Coordinates of C-alpha atoms in Angstrom, one line a residue:
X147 CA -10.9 1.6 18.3
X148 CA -12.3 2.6 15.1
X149 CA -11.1 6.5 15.4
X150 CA -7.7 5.3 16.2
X151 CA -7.8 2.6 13.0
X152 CA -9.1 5.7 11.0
X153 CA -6.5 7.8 12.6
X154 CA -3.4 5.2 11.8
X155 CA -4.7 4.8 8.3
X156 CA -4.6 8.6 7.5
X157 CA -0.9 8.7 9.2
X158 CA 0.5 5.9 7.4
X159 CA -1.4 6.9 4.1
X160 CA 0.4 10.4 4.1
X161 CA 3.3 8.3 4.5
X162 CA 3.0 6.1 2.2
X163 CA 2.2 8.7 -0.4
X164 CA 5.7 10.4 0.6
X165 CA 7.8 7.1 0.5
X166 CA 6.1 6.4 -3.1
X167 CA 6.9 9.9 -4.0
X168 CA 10.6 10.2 -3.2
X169 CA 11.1 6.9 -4.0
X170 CA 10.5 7.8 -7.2
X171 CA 12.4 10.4 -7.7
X172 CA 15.7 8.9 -6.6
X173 CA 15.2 5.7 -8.5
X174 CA 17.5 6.1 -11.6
X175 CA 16.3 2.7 -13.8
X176 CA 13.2 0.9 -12.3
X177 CA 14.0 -2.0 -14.3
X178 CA 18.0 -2.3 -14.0
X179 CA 17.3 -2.2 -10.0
X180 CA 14.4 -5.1 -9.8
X181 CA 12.0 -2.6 -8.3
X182 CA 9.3 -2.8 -10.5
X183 CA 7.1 -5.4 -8.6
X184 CA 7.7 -3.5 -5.1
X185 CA 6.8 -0.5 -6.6
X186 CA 3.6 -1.7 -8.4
X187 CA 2.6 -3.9 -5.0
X188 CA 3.0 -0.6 -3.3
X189 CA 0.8 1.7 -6.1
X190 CA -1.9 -1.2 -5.6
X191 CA -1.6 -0.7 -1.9
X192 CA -1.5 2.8 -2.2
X193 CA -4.9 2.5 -4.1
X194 CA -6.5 0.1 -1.4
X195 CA -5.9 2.8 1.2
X196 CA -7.4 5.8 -0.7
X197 CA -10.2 3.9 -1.7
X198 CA -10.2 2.9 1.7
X199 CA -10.5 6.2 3.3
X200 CA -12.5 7.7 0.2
X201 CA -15.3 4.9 1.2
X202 CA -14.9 5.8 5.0
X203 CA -15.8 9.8 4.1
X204 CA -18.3 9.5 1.2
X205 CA -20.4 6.2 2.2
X206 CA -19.0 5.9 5.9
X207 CA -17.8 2.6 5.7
X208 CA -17.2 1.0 8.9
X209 CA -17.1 -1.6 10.6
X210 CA -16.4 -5.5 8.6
X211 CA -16.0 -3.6 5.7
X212 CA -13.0 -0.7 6.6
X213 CA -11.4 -4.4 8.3
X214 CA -11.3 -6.2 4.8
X215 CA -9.8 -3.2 3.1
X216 CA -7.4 -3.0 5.7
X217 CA -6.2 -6.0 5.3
X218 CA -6.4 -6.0 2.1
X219 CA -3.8 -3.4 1.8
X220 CA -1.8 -5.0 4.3
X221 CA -1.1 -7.6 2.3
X222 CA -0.3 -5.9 -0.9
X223 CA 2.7 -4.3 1.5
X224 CA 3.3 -7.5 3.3
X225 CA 3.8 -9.1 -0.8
X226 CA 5.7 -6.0 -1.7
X227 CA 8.0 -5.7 1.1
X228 CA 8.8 -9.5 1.5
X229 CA 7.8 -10.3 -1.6
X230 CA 10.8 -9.0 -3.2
X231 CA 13.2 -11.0 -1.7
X232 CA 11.2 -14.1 -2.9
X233 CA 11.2 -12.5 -6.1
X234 CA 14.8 -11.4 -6.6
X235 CA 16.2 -15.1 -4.9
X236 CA 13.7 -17.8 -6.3
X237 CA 11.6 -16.4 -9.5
X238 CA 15.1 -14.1 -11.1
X239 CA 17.8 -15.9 -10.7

Protein backbone atom coordinates (compact mmCIF):
# COMPACT_ATOMS: atom_id res chain seq x y z
CA UNK A 1 0.00 0.00 0.00
CA UNK A 2 2.74 2.22 0.72
CA UNK A 3 4.62 1.70 -2.81
CA UNK A 4 1.47 2.32 -4.51
CA UNK A 5 0.84 5.75 -2.14
CA UNK A 6 4.56 6.58 -3.06
CA UNK A 7 3.85 5.63 -6.63
CA UNK A 8 0.47 7.89 -6.89
CA UNK A 9 2.29 10.71 -5.19
CA UNK A 10 5.14 10.84 -7.79
CA UNK A 11 2.39 10.58 -10.80
CA UNK A 12 0.27 13.19 -9.58
CA UNK A 13 3.33 15.35 -8.39
CA UNK A 14 4.69 15.32 -12.15
CA UNK A 15 1.34 16.45 -12.82
CA UNK A 16 0.87 18.79 -10.83
CA UNK A 17 4.16 20.46 -11.57
CA UNK A 18 2.83 20.40 -15.41
CA UNK A 19 -0.67 21.95 -14.65
CA UNK A 20 1.22 24.70 -12.52
CA UNK A 21 3.55 25.18 -15.30
CA UNK A 22 1.22 25.67 -18.32
CA UNK A 23 -1.14 27.25 -16.26
CA UNK A 24 1.11 29.79 -16.03
CA UNK A 25 1.99 30.44 -19.03
CA UNK A 26 -1.48 30.90 -20.54
CA UNK A 27 -2.75 33.08 -17.76
CA UNK A 28 -2.68 36.63 -19.25
CA UNK A 29 -3.45 38.86 -15.72
CA UNK A 30 -3.45 36.77 -12.48
CA UNK A 31 -5.10 39.40 -10.79
CA UNK A 32 -7.92 40.59 -13.51
CA UNK A 33 -8.96 36.64 -13.67
CA UNK A 34 -9.26 36.01 -9.58
CA UNK A 35 -6.65 33.32 -9.79
CA UNK A 36 -4.32 34.32 -7.40
CA UNK A 37 -5.57 32.33 -4.33
CA UNK A 38 -5.92 28.99 -6.47
CA UNK A 39 -2.72 29.54 -7.77
CA UNK A 40 -0.89 30.23 -4.35
CA UNK A 41 -3.15 27.17 -2.66
CA UNK A 42 -1.73 25.10 -5.42
CA UNK A 43 2.28 26.46 -5.06
CA UNK A 44 1.64 25.56 -1.19
CA UNK A 45 0.41 22.21 -2.23
CA UNK A 46 2.93 21.85 -4.69
CA UNK A 47 5.50 22.43 -1.77
CA UNK A 48 3.77 19.88 0.57
CA UNK A 49 4.30 17.16 -1.99
CA UNK A 50 8.02 17.88 -2.72
CA UNK A 51 8.79 18.09 0.67
CA UNK A 52 6.75 15.18 0.93
CA UNK A 53 8.66 12.97 -1.33
CA UNK A 54 12.09 14.82 -0.56
CA UNK A 55 11.47 13.43 3.25
CA UNK A 56 10.38 9.92 1.77
CA UNK A 57 14.10 9.66 -0.17
CA UNK A 58 16.48 11.54 2.23
CA UNK A 59 15.02 10.50 5.84
CA UNK A 60 12.60 7.63 4.54
CA UNK A 61 9.62 8.89 6.04
CA UNK A 62 6.94 6.42 6.23
CA UNK A 63 4.35 5.41 7.72
CA UNK A 64 2.01 8.26 10.22
CA UNK A 65 4.16 10.68 8.96
CA UNK A 66 4.05 10.34 4.75
CA UNK A 67 -0.10 10.06 5.90
CA UNK A 68 -0.14 13.72 7.51
CA UNK A 69 1.77 15.22 4.65
CA UNK A 70 -0.54 13.63 2.41
CA UNK A 71 -3.27 14.99 3.66
CA UNK A 72 -1.88 17.87 4.24
CA UNK A 73 -1.54 18.53 0.62
CA UNK A 74 -4.75 17.32 0.01
CA UNK A 75 -6.31 19.87 1.54
CA UNK A 76 -4.37 22.79 0.25
CA UNK A 77 -5.94 21.34 -3.33
CA UNK A 78 -9.27 20.47 -1.76
CA UNK A 79 -9.17 24.77 -0.47
CA UNK A 80 -7.76 25.71 -3.87
CA UNK A 81 -9.97 23.87 -6.08
CA UNK A 82 -13.33 24.46 -4.09
CA UNK A 83 -12.09 27.10 -2.36
CA UNK A 84 -12.34 29.42 -5.25
CA UNK A 85 -15.79 29.25 -5.73
CA UNK A 86 -16.36 30.22 -2.03
CA UNK A 87 -13.94 32.85 -2.66
CA UNK A 88 -15.23 34.39 -5.96
CA UNK A 89 -19.21 34.05 -4.61
CA UNK A 90 -19.13 34.99 -0.83
CA UNK A 91 -15.68 36.86 0.17
CA UNK A 92 -15.56 39.11 -3.66
CA UNK A 93 -18.57 40.03 -4.43
Amino acid sequence: MERALFQLLTSGFILLTLGLITGLMFVDDLFAQHLVHKTVLSIIAWCVFASLLWGRLRYGWRGQTAVKWTLAGSVFLLLAYMGSKFVLEYLMS
